[in-house]
Amino acid sequence: MIRKNLCLAGLLVFFLSACGGSKADGPLHTEDVELTVFAAASLQEALTEIGENYQTDHPNVILAFNFDSSGTLKTQIQEGAECDAFISAGQKQMDQLDASASPSVNTEDLDFVASDTRFNFLENKVALAVPEGNPADIHSFGELKAALEAGEVLLAAGNSDVPVGQYTQLILEYFGLDEEALANSGVITYGSNVKEVTTQVSEAAVDCGIIYATDAFSAGLDIVDTAAADICGQVIYPAAALNAGKHPEEARAFLNYLRTPEAGAVLEAAGFTPLG
């Protein structure tokens, strides 16, 4: 009996010592981390779903998304907004924050982007979308050109400081249209981001709109034409962690997840083409 009690006592001392050692080394679980991700408005639905899937496997990471136009997000980052990772709908907005980009684009010599984490995330398409029933009977960018010149159609477009608006400018230039003259004549109305343009089309407040194919898809809009690369270039979304981010390791881990087949499946279902 004495021998048995001594054995039990020894085991108890060993257990307590082990517990004490673990406590001294730090907590056995990782504390919650709020990871702030700034992303283009066109990614809202897909990235929200991806984020939910990610948090299922990484319950200690709380994803806080800020969705808006890439131009607005770029300005917020430049002005000191807390952000761990940035996903832009255009290279220009990322280049403007990246010290490794051409000085002709990064004109203010800004150094916000952790360049070694930057990669081309996905591709989208610029689309000409119409409300239900296509009331203006527009079926192509060529028909849009003629209707705009005749003053017979109202087009919704993005502002010039957002990628979808910049792609629209290239399309109008390709077809030899004077955007300023058209805007002054009242046949173009603007939105501050692609979601606002999409809403105008969905509500039939306009006859058509130039948006991303994925936004048209998520809003259930009819796409009557898409712009080829020779018209407005490829629509590439870059992603990167930021130098001033509070959680660089978690940011890199999340960006790596975006390149997995699991994340890619969500993106493809939303109409994007993953590139990572």
Coordinates of C-alpha atoms in Angstrom, one line a residue:
M1 CA 0.0 0.0 0.0
I2 CA 2.8 2.4 0.9
R3 CA 4.6 1.6 -2.4
K4 CA 1.4 2.2 -4.3
N5 CA 0.8 5.6 -2.6
L6 CA 4.4 6.6 -3.3
C7 CA 4.0 5.8 -7.0
L8 CA 0.8 7.9 -7.2
A9 CA 2.5 10.8 -5.4
G10 CA 5.4 10.6 -7.9
L11 CA 3.0 10.7 -10.8
L12 CA 1.2 13.7 -9.3
V13 CA 4.5 15.6 -8.8
F14 CA 5.5 14.8 -12.5
F15 CA 2.1 16.0 -13.8
L16 CA 2.2 19.2 -11.8
S17 CA 5.8 19.8 -12.9
A18 CA 4.9 19.3 -16.6
C19 CA 1.9 21.6 -16.3
G20 CA 4.1 24.2 -14.6
G21 CA 6.7 24.0 -17.3
S22 CA 4.1 24.5 -20.1
K23 CA 2.7 27.5 -18.4
A24 CA 6.1 29.1 -18.1
D25 CA 6.6 28.6 -21.9
G26 CA 3.5 30.5 -22.7
P27 CA -0.2 29.8 -23.5
L28 CA -1.1 26.6 -25.2
H29 CA -3.3 28.4 -27.8
T30 CA -2.8 31.3 -30.1
E31 CA -4.5 34.6 -29.2
D32 CA -7.1 35.9 -31.6
V33 CA -5.8 38.2 -34.3
E34 CA -7.9 40.7 -36.3
L35 CA -6.5 40.7 -39.8
T36 CA -7.6 43.8 -41.8
V37 CA -7.9 43.2 -45.5
F38 CA -8.7 46.0 -48.0
A39 CA -10.2 44.7 -51.2
A40 CA -11.8 45.9 -54.4
A41 CA -15.6 46.2 -54.1
S42 CA -16.0 43.6 -57.0
L43 CA -14.6 40.9 -54.7
Q44 CA -17.1 41.4 -51.9
E45 CA -19.2 38.3 -52.4
A46 CA -16.4 35.9 -53.3
L47 CA -13.9 37.1 -50.7
T48 CA -16.6 37.0 -48.0
E49 CA -17.2 33.4 -48.7
I50 CA -13.5 32.6 -48.9
G51 CA -13.0 34.4 -45.6
E52 CA -15.7 32.3 -43.9
N53 CA -14.0 29.1 -45.1
Y54 CA -10.6 30.4 -43.9
Q55 CA -11.9 31.2 -40.5
T56 CA -13.3 27.7 -40.1
D57 CA -9.8 26.3 -40.3
H58 CA -8.2 29.3 -38.6
P59 CA -10.6 30.2 -35.8
N60 CA -8.0 32.5 -34.1
V61 CA -7.9 34.8 -37.2
I62 CA -10.7 37.3 -37.4
L63 CA -10.9 38.7 -40.9
A64 CA -12.0 42.3 -41.1
F65 CA -12.7 43.3 -44.7
N66 CA -13.0 46.8 -46.1
F67 CA -14.5 46.7 -49.6
D68 CA -14.5 49.8 -51.7
S69 CA -13.1 51.2 -55.0
S70 CA -9.3 50.5 -55.3
G71 CA -8.7 54.2 -55.6
T72 CA -10.4 55.0 -52.3
L73 CA -8.6 52.1 -50.6
K74 CA -5.3 53.3 -51.9
T75 CA -6.0 56.8 -50.5
Q76 CA -7.0 55.3 -47.1
I77 CA -3.8 53.3 -46.9
Q78 CA -1.7 56.3 -47.9
E79 CA -3.4 58.4 -45.2
G80 CA -2.5 55.8 -42.5
A81 CA -5.5 53.5 -42.3
E82 CA -4.7 50.2 -40.5
C83 CA -4.4 47.5 -43.1
D84 CA -2.6 44.2 -43.3
A85 CA -3.2 43.2 -46.9
F86 CA -4.5 45.0 -50.0
I87 CA -6.2 43.5 -53.1
S88 CA -6.7 46.0 -55.9
A89 CA -8.8 45.7 -59.0
G90 CA -6.0 47.3 -61.0
Q91 CA -2.2 47.4 -61.1
K92 CA -2.1 51.2 -61.0
Q93 CA -3.4 51.5 -57.4
M94 CA -1.0 48.9 -56.2
D95 CA 1.9 50.4 -58.1
Q96 CA 1.3 53.8 -56.6
L97 CA 2.0 52.3 -53.1
D98 CA 4.9 50.0 -54.2
A99 CA 8.5 51.3 -54.0
S100 CA 9.6 48.7 -56.5
A101 CA 7.2 50.0 -59.2
S102 CA 8.1 52.5 -61.9
P103 CA 8.6 56.1 -60.6
S104 CA 6.3 57.2 -63.5
V105 CA 3.4 55.5 -61.6
N106 CA 4.7 55.7 -58.0
T107 CA 5.2 59.4 -58.3
E108 CA 5.3 60.1 -54.6
D109 CA 7.9 57.5 -53.8
L110 CA 5.6 55.6 -51.5
D111 CA 6.7 52.4 -49.8
F112 CA 3.6 50.7 -48.4
V113 CA 3.7 47.3 -50.2
A114 CA 5.8 44.3 -49.0
S115 CA 6.9 43.7 -52.6
D116 CA 8.1 40.1 -51.9
T117 CA 4.5 39.2 -51.1
R118 CA 2.9 40.8 -54.2
F119 CA 1.4 38.5 -56.9
N120 CA -1.2 38.6 -59.6
F121 CA -4.2 37.1 -57.9
L122 CA -6.9 36.8 -60.6
E123 CA -8.3 38.1 -63.8
N124 CA -11.7 39.6 -64.5
K125 CA -13.5 40.8 -67.7
V126 CA -15.0 44.2 -68.4
A127 CA -18.5 43.8 -69.6
L128 CA -21.4 45.8 -71.1
A129 CA -24.4 44.9 -69.0
V130 CA -28.0 45.8 -69.5
P131 CA -31.2 45.8 -67.3
E132 CA -33.8 43.1 -67.5
G133 CA -35.4 43.2 -71.0
N134 CA -32.6 45.3 -72.5
P135 CA -35.0 48.3 -73.0
A136 CA -32.5 50.3 -75.2
D137 CA -31.8 47.2 -77.4
I138 CA -28.0 47.5 -77.1
H139 CA -26.1 44.3 -78.0
S140 CA -22.5 45.3 -78.4
F141 CA -19.9 48.0 -77.7
G142 CA -20.2 48.9 -81.4
E143 CA -24.0 49.6 -81.0
L144 CA -23.2 51.5 -77.8
K145 CA -20.9 53.8 -79.7
A146 CA -23.6 54.7 -82.2
A147 CA -26.3 55.2 -79.6
L148 CA -24.0 57.4 -77.5
E149 CA -23.2 59.6 -80.5
A150 CA -26.9 59.9 -81.3
G151 CA -27.8 60.7 -77.7
E152 CA -30.2 57.8 -77.6
V153 CA -28.8 55.9 -74.5
L154 CA -27.8 56.6 -70.9
L155 CA -24.6 54.8 -69.9
A156 CA -23.4 54.2 -66.3
A157 CA -19.6 54.2 -65.8
G158 CA -17.2 54.3 -62.9
N159 CA -15.4 57.5 -61.9
S160 CA -11.9 58.1 -63.4
D161 CA -10.1 57.3 -60.1
V162 CA -11.4 53.7 -59.9
P163 CA -10.2 50.8 -62.1
V164 CA -13.5 50.0 -63.8
G165 CA -13.8 53.7 -64.8
Q166 CA -10.2 53.6 -66.2
Y167 CA -11.0 50.6 -68.2
T168 CA -14.2 52.4 -69.5
Q169 CA -12.1 55.3 -70.6
L170 CA -9.9 53.0 -72.6
I171 CA -12.9 51.5 -74.3
L172 CA -14.3 54.9 -75.2
E173 CA -10.9 55.9 -76.5
Y174 CA -10.7 52.7 -78.6
F175 CA -14.0 53.6 -80.2
G176 CA -13.0 57.2 -80.8
L177 CA -15.5 58.7 -78.4
D178 CA -15.0 62.0 -76.5
E179 CA -15.9 61.1 -72.9
E180 CA -16.0 64.7 -71.7
A181 CA -18.3 65.8 -74.5
L182 CA -20.6 62.8 -74.0
A183 CA -20.7 63.5 -70.2
N184 CA -21.5 67.1 -70.8
S185 CA -24.3 66.1 -73.2
G186 CA -25.9 64.0 -70.4
V187 CA -25.5 60.5 -71.8
I188 CA -23.0 59.2 -69.2
T189 CA -23.6 59.0 -65.5
Y190 CA -21.1 58.0 -62.9
G191 CA -20.6 55.8 -59.8
S192 CA -17.9 56.0 -57.2
N193 CA -17.2 52.2 -57.4
V194 CA -18.3 49.3 -59.5
K195 CA -21.1 48.3 -57.1
E196 CA -22.8 51.7 -57.5
V197 CA -22.6 51.3 -61.3
T198 CA -24.0 47.8 -61.0
T199 CA -26.9 49.1 -58.9
Q200 CA -27.8 51.7 -61.5
V201 CA -28.1 49.0 -64.1
S202 CA -30.0 46.6 -61.8
E203 CA -32.5 49.3 -61.0
A204 CA -32.9 50.3 -64.7
A205 CA -31.9 53.8 -63.8
V206 CA -29.7 53.6 -67.0
D207 CA -29.9 51.8 -70.3
C208 CA -26.6 50.0 -69.8
G209 CA -23.4 50.0 -67.7
I210 CA -19.8 49.1 -68.1
I211 CA -18.9 46.9 -65.1
Y212 CA -17.0 43.7 -64.4
A213 CA -18.4 40.4 -65.6
T214 CA -18.4 39.1 -62.1
D215 CA -20.6 41.9 -60.8
A216 CA -23.0 41.4 -63.6
F217 CA -23.1 37.7 -62.8
S218 CA -23.7 38.2 -59.0
A219 CA -26.4 40.8 -59.8
G220 CA -28.2 38.6 -62.3
L221 CA -27.7 41.1 -65.1
D222 CA -27.4 40.2 -68.8
I223 CA -24.0 40.7 -70.4
V224 CA -24.3 41.7 -74.1
D225 CA -20.6 42.2 -74.8
T226 CA -17.2 41.9 -73.2
A227 CA -14.1 43.9 -73.9
A228 CA -11.1 42.0 -75.4
A229 CA -7.6 42.6 -74.1
D230 CA -6.7 44.7 -77.2
I231 CA -9.5 47.2 -76.3
C232 CA -8.8 47.9 -72.6
G233 CA -6.0 45.5 -71.6
Q234 CA -6.2 42.6 -69.2
V235 CA -8.1 43.1 -65.9
I236 CA -5.6 41.8 -63.4
Y237 CA -6.1 42.0 -59.6
P238 CA -2.8 42.2 -57.7
A239 CA -2.6 41.3 -54.0
A240 CA 0.1 42.0 -51.4
A241 CA 0.8 42.3 -47.7
L242 CA 1.6 45.8 -46.4
N243 CA 4.8 46.9 -44.7
A244 CA 3.0 48.7 -41.9
G245 CA 0.6 45.8 -41.2
K246 CA 0.4 44.7 -37.6
H247 CA 0.1 41.0 -38.5
P248 CA 2.6 40.2 -41.3
E249 CA 2.8 36.4 -40.7
E250 CA -1.0 36.1 -40.7
A251 CA -1.3 38.3 -43.7
R252 CA 1.2 36.2 -45.7
A253 CA -0.7 33.0 -44.6
F254 CA -4.0 34.4 -45.8
L255 CA -2.5 35.5 -49.1
N256 CA -1.1 32.0 -49.5
Y257 CA -4.5 30.5 -48.9
L258 CA -6.0 32.7 -51.7
R259 CA -3.8 30.7 -54.1
T260 CA -5.1 27.3 -53.0
P261 CA -7.6 25.2 -55.0
E262 CA -10.2 25.7 -52.3
A263 CA -10.1 29.5 -52.7
G264 CA -9.8 29.1 -56.5
A265 CA -13.0 27.1 -56.6
V266 CA -15.0 29.9 -55.0
L267 CA -13.4 32.5 -57.3
E268 CA -14.2 30.5 -60.4
A269 CA -17.8 30.0 -59.3
A270 CA -18.1 33.8 -59.1
G271 CA -16.7 34.2 -62.6
F272 CA -13.1 35.1 -61.9
T273 CA -10.1 33.4 -63.3
P274 CA -7.5 32.6 -60.6
L275 CA -3.9 33.3 -61.6
G276 CA -1.9 32.5 -58.4

